[in-house]
mmCIF file of C-alpha atoms and ligand atoms in Angstrom:
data_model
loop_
_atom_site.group_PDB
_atom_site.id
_atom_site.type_symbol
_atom_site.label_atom_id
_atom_site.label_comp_id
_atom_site.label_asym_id
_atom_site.label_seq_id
_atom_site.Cartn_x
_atom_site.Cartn_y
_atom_site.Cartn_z
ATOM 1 C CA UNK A 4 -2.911 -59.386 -3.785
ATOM 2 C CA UNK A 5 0.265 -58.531 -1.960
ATOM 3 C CA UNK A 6 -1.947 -57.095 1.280
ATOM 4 C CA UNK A 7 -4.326 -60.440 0.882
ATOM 5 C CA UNK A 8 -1.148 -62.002 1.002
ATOM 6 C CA UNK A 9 0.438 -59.929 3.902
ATOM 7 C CA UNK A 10 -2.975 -60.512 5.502
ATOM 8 C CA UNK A 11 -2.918 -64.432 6.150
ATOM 9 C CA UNK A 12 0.814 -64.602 6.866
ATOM 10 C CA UNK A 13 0.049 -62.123 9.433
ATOM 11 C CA UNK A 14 -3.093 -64.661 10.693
ATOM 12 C CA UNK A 15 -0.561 -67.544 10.160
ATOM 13 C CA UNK A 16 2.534 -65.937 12.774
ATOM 14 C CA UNK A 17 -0.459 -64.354 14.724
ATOM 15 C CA UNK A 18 1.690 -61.213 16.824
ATOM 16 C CA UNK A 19 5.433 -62.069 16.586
ATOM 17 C CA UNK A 20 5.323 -60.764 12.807
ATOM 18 C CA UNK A 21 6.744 -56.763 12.921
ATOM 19 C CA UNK A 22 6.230 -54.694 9.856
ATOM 20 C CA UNK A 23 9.991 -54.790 8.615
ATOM 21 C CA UNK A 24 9.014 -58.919 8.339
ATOM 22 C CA UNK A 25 6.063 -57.960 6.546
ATOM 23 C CA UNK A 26 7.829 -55.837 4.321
ATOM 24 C CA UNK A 27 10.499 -58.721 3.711
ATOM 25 C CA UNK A 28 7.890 -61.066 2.801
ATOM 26 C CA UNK A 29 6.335 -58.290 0.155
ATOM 27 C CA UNK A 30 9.689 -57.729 -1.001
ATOM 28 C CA UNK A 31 10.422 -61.734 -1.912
ATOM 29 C CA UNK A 32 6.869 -62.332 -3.106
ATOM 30 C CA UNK A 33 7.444 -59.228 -5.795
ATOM 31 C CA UNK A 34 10.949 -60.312 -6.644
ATOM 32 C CA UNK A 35 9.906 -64.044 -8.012
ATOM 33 C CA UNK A 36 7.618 -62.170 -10.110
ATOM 34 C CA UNK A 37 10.434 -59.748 -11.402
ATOM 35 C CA UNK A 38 11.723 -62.228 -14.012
ATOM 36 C CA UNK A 39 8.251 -62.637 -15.969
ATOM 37 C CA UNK A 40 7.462 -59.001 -15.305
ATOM 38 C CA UNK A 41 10.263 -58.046 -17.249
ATOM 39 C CA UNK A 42 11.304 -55.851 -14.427
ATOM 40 C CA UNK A 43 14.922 -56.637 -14.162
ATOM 41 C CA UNK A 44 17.631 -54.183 -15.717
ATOM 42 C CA UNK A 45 21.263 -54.310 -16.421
ATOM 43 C CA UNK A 46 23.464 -51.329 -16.334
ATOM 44 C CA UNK A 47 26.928 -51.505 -17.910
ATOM 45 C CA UNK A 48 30.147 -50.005 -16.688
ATOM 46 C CA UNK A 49 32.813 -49.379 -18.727
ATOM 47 C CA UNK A 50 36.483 -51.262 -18.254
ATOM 48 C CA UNK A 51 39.301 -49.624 -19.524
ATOM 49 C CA UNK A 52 42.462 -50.424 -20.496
ATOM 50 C CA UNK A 53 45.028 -48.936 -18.171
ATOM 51 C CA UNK A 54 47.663 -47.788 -20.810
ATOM 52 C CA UNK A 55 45.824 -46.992 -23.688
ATOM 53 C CA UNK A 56 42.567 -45.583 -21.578
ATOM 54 C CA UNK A 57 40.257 -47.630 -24.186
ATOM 55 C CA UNK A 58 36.880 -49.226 -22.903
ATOM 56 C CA UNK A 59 37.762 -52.634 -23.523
ATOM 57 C CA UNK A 60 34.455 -54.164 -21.793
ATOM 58 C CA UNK A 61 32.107 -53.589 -18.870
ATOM 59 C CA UNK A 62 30.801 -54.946 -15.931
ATOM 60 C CA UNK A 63 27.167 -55.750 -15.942
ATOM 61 C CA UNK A 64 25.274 -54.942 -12.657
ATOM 62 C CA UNK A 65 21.971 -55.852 -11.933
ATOM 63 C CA UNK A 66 19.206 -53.392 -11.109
ATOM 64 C CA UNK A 67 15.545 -53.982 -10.287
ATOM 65 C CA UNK A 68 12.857 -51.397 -11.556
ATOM 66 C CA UNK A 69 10.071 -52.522 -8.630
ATOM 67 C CA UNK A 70 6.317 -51.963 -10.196
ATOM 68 C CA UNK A 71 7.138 -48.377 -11.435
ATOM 69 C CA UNK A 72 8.828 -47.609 -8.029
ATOM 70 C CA UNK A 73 12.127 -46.548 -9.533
ATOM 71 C CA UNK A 74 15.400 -48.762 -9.890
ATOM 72 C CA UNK A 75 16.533 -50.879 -6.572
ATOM 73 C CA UNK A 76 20.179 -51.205 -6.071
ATOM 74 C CA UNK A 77 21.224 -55.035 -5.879
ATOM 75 C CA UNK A 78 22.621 -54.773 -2.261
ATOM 76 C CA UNK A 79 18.538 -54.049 -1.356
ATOM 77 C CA UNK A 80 17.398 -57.279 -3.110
ATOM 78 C CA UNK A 81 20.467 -59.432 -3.935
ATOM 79 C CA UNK A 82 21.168 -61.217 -0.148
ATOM 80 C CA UNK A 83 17.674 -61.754 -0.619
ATOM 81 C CA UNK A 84 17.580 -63.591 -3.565
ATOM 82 C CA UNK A 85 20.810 -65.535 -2.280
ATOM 83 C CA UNK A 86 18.297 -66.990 0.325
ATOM 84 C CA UNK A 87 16.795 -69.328 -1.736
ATOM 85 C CA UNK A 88 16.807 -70.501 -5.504
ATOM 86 C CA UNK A 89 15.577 -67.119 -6.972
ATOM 87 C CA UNK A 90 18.551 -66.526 -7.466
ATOM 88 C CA UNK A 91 19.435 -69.190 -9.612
ATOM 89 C CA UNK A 92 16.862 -67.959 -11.778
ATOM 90 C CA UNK A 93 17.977 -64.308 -11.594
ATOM 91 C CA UNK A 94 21.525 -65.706 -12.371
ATOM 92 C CA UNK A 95 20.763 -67.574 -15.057
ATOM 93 C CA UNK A 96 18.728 -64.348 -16.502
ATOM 94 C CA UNK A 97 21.432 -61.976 -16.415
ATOM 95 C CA UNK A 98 23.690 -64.752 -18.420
ATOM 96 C CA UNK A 99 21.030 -64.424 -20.830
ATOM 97 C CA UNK A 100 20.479 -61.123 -20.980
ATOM 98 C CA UNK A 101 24.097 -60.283 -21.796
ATOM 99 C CA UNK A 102 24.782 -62.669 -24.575
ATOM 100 C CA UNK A 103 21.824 -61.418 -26.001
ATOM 101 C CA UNK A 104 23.328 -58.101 -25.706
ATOM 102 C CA UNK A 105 26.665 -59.140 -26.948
ATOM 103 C CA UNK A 106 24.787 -60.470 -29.774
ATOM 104 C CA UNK A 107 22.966 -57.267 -30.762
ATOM 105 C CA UNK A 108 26.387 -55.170 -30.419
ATOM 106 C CA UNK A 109 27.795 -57.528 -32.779
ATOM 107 C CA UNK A 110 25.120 -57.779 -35.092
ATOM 108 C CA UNK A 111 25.061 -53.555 -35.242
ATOM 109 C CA UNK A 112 29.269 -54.275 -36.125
ATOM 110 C CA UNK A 113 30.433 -52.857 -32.771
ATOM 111 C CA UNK A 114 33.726 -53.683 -31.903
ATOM 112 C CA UNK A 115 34.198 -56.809 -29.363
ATOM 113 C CA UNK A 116 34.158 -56.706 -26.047
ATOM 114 C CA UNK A 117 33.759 -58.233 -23.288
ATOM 115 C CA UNK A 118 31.089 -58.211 -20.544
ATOM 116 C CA UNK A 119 31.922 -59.314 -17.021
ATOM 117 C CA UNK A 120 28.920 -61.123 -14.841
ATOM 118 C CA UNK A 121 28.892 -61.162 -11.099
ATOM 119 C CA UNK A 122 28.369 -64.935 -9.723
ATOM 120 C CA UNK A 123 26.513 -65.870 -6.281
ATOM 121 C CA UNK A 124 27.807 -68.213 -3.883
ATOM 122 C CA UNK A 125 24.493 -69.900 -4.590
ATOM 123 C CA UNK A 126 24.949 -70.157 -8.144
ATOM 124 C CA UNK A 127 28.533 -71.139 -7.833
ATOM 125 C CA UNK A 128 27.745 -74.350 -5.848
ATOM 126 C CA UNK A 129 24.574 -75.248 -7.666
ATOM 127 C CA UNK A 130 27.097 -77.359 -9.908
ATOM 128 C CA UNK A 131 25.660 -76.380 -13.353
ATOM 129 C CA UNK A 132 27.342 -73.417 -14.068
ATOM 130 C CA UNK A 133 29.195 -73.994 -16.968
ATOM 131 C CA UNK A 134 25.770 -75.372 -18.687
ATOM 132 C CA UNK A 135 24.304 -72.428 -17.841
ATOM 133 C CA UNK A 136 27.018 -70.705 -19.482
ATOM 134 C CA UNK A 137 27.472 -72.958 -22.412
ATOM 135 C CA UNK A 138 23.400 -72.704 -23.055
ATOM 136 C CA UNK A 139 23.765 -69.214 -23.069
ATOM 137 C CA UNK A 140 26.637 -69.179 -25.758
ATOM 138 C CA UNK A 141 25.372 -71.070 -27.680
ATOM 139 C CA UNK A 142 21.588 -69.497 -28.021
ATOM 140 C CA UNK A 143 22.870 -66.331 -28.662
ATOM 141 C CA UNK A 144 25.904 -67.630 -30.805
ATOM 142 C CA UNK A 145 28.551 -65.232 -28.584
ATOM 143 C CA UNK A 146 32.123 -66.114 -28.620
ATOM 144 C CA UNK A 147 33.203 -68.072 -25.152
ATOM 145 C CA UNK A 148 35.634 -65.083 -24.681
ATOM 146 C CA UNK A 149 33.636 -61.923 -24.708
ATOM 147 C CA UNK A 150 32.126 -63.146 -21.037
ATOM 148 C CA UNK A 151 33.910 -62.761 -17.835
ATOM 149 C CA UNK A 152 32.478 -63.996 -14.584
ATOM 150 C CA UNK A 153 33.057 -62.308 -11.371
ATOM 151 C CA UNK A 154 33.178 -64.835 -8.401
ATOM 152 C CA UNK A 155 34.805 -64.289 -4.770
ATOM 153 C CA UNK A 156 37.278 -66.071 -2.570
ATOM 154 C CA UNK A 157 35.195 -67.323 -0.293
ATOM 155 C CA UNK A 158 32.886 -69.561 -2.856
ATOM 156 C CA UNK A 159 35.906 -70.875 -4.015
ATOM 157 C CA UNK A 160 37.435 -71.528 -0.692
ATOM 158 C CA UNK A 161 34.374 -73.520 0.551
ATOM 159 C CA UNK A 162 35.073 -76.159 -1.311
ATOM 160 C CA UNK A 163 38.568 -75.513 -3.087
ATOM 161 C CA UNK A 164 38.074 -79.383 -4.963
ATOM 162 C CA UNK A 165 34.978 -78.400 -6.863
ATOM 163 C CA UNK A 166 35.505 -75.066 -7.041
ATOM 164 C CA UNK A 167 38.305 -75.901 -9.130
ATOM 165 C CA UNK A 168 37.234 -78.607 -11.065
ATOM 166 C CA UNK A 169 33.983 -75.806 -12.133
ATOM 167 C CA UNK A 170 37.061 -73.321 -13.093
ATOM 168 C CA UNK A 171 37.994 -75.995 -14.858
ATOM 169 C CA UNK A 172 35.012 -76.505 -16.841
ATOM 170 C CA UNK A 173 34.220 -72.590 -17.128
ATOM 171 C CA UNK A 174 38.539 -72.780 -18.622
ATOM 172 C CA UNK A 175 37.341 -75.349 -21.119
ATOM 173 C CA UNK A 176 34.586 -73.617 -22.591
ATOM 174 C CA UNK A 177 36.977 -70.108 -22.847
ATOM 175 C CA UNK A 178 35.019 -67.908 -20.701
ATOM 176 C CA UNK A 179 37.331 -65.754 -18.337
ATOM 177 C CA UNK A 180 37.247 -65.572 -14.713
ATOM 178 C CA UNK A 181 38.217 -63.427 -12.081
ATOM 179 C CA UNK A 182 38.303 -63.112 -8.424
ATOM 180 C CA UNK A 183 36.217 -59.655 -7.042
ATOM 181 C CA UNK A 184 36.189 -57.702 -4.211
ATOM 182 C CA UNK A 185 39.906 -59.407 -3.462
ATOM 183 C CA UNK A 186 41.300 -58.987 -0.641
ATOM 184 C CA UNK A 187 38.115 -58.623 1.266
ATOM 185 C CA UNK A 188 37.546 -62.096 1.885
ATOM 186 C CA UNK A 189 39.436 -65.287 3.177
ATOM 187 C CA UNK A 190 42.416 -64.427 0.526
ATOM 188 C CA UNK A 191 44.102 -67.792 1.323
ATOM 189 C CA UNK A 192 46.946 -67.418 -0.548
ATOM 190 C CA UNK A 193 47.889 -70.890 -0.401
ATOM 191 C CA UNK A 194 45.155 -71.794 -2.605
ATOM 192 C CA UNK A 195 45.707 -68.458 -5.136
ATOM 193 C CA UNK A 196 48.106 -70.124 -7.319
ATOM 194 C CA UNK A 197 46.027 -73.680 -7.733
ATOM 195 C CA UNK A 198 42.802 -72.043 -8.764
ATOM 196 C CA UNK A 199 42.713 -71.446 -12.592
ATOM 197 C CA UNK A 200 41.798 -67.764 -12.518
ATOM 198 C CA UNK A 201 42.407 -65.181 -14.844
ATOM 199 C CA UNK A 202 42.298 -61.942 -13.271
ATOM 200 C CA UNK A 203 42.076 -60.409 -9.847
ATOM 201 C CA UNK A 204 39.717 -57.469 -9.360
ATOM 202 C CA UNK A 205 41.359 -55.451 -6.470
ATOM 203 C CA UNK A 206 38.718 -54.288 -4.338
ATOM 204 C CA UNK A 207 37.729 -50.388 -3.937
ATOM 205 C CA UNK A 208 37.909 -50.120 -0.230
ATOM 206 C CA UNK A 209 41.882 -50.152 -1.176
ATOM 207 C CA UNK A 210 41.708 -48.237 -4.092
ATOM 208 C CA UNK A 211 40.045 -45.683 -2.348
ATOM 209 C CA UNK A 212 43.452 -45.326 0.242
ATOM 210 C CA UNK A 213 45.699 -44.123 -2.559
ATOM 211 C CA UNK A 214 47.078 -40.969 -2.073
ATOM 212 C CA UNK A 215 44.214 -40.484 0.737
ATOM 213 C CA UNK A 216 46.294 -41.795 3.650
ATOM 214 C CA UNK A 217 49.967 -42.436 4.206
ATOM 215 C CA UNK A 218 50.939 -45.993 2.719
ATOM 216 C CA UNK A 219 47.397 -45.499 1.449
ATOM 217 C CA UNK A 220 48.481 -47.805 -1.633
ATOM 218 C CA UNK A 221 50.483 -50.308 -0.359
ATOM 219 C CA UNK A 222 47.898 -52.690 -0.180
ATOM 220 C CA UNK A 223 47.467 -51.892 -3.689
ATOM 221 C CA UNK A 224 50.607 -52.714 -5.062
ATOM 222 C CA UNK A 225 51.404 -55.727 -3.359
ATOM 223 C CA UNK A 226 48.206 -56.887 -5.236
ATOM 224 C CA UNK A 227 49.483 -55.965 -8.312
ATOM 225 C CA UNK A 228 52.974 -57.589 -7.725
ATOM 226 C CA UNK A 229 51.294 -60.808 -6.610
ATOM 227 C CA UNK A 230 48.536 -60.611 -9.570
ATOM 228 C CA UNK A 231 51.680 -60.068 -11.900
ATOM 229 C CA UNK A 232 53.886 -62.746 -10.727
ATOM 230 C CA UNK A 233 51.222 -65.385 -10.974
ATOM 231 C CA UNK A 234 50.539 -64.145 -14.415
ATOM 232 C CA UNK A 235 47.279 -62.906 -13.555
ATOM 233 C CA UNK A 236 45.494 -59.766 -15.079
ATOM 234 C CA UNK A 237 44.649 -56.831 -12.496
ATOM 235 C CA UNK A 238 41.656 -55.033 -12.542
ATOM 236 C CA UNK A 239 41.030 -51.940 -10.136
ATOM 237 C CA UNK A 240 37.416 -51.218 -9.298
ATOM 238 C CA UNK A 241 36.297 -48.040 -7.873
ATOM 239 C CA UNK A 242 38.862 -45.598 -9.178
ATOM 240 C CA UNK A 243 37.388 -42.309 -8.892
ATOM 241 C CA UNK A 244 40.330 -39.739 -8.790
ATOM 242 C CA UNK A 245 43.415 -39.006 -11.541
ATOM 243 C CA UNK A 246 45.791 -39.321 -8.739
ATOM 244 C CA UNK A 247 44.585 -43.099 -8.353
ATOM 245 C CA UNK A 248 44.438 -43.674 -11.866
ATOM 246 C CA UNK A 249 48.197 -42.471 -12.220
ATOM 247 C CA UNK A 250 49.451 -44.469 -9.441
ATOM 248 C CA UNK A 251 47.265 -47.484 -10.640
ATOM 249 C CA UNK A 252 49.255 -46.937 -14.252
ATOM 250 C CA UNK A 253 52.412 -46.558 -12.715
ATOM 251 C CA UNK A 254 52.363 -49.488 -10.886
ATOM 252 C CA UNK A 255 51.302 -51.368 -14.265
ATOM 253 C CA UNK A 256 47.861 -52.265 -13.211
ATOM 254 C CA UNK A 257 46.308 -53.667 -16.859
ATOM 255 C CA UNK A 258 42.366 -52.328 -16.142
ATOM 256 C CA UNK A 259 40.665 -50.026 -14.771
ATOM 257 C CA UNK A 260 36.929 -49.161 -13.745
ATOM 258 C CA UNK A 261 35.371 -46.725 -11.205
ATOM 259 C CA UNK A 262 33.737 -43.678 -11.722
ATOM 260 C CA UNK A 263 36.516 -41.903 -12.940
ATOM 261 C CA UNK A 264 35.930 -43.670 -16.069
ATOM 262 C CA UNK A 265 32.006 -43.885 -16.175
ATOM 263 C CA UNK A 266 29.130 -44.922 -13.887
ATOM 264 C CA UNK A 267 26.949 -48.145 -14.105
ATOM 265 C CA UNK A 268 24.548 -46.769 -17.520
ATOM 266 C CA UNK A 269 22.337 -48.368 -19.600
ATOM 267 C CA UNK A 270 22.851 -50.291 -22.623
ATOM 268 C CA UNK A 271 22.474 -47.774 -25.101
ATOM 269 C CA UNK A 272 25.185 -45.453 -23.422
ATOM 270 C CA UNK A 273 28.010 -48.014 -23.515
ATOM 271 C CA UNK A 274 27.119 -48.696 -27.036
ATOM 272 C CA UNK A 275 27.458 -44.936 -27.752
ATOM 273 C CA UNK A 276 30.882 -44.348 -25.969
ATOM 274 C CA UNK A 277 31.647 -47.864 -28.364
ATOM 275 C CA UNK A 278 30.463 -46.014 -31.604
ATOM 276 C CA UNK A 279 32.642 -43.242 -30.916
ATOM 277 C CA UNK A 280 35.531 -44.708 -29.889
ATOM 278 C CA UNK A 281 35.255 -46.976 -32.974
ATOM 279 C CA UNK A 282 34.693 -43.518 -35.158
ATOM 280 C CA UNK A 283 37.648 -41.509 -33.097
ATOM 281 C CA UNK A 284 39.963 -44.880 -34.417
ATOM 282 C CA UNK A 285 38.636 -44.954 -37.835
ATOM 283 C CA UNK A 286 38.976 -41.320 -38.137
ATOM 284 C CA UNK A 287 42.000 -41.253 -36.946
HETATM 285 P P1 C2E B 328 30.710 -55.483 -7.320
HETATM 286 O O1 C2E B 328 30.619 -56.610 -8.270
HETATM 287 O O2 C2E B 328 31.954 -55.352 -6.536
HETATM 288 O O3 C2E B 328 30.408 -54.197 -8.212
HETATM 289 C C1 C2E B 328 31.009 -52.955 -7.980
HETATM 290 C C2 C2E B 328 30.059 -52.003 -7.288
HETATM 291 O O4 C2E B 328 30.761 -50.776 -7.059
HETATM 292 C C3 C2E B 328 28.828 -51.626 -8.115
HETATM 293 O O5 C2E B 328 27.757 -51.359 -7.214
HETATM 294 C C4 C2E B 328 29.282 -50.333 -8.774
HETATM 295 O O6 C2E B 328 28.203 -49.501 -9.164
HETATM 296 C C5 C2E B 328 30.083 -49.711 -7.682
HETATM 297 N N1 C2E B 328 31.098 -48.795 -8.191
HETATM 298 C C6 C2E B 328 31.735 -48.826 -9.400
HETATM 299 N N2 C2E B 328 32.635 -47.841 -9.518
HETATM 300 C C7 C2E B 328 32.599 -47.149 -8.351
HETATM 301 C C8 C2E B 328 33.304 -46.000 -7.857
HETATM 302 O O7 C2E B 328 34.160 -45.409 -8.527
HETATM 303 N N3 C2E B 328 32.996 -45.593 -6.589
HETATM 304 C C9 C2E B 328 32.063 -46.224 -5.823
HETATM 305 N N4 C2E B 328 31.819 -45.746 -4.599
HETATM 306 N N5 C2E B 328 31.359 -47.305 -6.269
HETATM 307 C C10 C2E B 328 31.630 -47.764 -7.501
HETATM 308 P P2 C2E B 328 26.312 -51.951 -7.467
HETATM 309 O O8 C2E B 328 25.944 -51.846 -8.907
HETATM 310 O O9 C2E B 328 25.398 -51.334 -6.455
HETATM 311 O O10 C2E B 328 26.505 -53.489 -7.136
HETATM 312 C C11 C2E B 328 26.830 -53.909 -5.828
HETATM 313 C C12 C2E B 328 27.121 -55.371 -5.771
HETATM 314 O O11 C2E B 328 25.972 -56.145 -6.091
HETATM 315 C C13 C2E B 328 28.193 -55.822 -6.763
HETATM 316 O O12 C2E B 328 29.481 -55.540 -6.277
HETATM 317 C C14 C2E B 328 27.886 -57.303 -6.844
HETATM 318 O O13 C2E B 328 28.486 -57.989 -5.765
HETATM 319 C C15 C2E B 328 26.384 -57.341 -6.666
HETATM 320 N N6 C2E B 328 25.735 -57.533 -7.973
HETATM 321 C C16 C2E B 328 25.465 -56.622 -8.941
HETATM 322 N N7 C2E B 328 24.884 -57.204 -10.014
HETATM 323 C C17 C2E B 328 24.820 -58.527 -9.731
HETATM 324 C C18 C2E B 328 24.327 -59.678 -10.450
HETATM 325 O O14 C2E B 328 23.881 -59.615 -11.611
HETATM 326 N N8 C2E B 328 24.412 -60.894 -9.810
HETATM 327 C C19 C2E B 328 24.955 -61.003 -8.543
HETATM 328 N N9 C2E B 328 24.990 -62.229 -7.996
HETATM 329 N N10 C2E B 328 25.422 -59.960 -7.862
HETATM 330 C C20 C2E B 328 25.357 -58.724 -8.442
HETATM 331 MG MG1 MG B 329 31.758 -57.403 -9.659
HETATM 332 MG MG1 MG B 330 33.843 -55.766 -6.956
HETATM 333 MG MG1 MG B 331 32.521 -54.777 -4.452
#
């Protein structure tokens, strides 16, 4: 179907069309089938506290197992998906998916935790988050608290009125928030202290500069001074060495994830780390 398909589009831009279009056109058609193919995936990485070294939650990322073709990494497919309103369906799946998940680690007496979600401009401005959100909840019958969403400076900055009345509304209904990739973007500081956050997630092109070259973590610290003195948490991503993860802990950084810790895994091995850690306490 996918060549028939390929086959009149081709008729339809007769010439200008080069294979890589072709191939983008494939791509989108099989992605809006993903969803009721049941061929989306989410892989959990651990987050761990920074003193105590306990997972304390996970970040869910999204993977895409294409007809049997093995697993696509989101930065092949996401942009994509960003295009148009896939993604609002894809974004409103993963919500799903992890409440349901939250639910069955509950249900098997797991210890709580809480699973972050990675937000799309898209999705942001679509206005509806928090029902999403709230829907979600409330299917699945997860506390507000044990989901973080992951958005970035620049949806915020866009439009810094209803991007903070949406914080607002996420606030109300106790989910936390955070800011990723920071420092990246447009960090308008100006705006930092205004927008009800809870945490900043400093990005891993600066964690990676610690110890690596000189003043390799300054960048890094004045993060975590600024995160601190607005009362915000301060998450490192992409901590991959013990030297980091000293300097990250000496510098009072509160969490901690990178593959140091663990790489993005399935369900089932988050939930085993979770069993044992719960086992290591109760033995203990
Ligand atoms: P992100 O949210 O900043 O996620 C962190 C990325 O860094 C993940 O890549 C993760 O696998 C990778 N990573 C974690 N620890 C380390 C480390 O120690 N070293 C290195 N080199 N990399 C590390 P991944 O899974 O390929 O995801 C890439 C991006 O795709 C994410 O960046 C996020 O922006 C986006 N994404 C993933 N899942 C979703 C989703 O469900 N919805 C949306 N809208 N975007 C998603
Ligand atoms: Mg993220
Ligand atoms: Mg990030
Ligand atoms: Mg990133």
């Amino acid at each position: 179907r996918a060549k028939e398909m390929g086959r009149n589009c081709f008729s339809f831009y007769t010439g200008d069309m080069n294979a890589s279009a072709m191939a983008k056109l494939e791509l989108e058609a099989a992605l809006s089938r993903a969803i009721e193919r049941d061929e989306l995936r989410l892989f959990y990485q651990p987050k761990v506290d920074a003193r105590s070294g306990a997972i304390i939650g996970a970040e869910a990322l999204l993977r895409w197992e294409r007809g049997g073709a093995g697993l696509v990494a989101p930065a092949q497919f996401i942009p994509m998906a960003e295009n148009s309103s896939l993604i609002l369906d894809i974004g409103a799946w993963v919500i799903d998916a992890v409440c349901l998940q939250l639910r069955h680690w509950m249900d098997a007496g797991l210890p709580i935790v809480r699973i972050a979600v990675n937000v799309a401009a898209r999705q942001f401005a679509a206005g509806d988050l928090d029902v999403v959100v709230a829907r979600a909840l409330e299917r699945h019958d997860v506390p507000a608290d044990c989901l973080e969403l992951e958005l970035t400076e620049g949806m915020l900055i866009s439009n810094p009125q209803e991007g903070t009345q949406m914080l607002q509304r996420l606030r109300n209904l106790g989910v936390k928030v955070s800011l990723d990739d920071f420092g990246t973007g447009y960090s308008s500081l100006a705006y930092l202290h205004q927008f009800p956050i809870d945490a900043l997630k400093i990005d891993q092109s600066f964690v990676k500069r610690i110890g690596e070259v000189p003043d390799g973590a300054a960048l890094v610290d004045a993060v975590i001074g600024l995160a601190h003195r607005l009362r915000l948490r301060v998450v490192a991503e992409g901590v991959e060495t013990s030297t980091q993860r000293d300097h990250l802990r000496r510098q009072g950084c509160d969490e901690m994830q990178g593959y140091h810790f663990g790489r993005p895994e399935p369900a089932a091995a988050l939930q085993a780390q979770l069993t044992a850690q719960r086992g290591a306490l109760l033995g203990a």
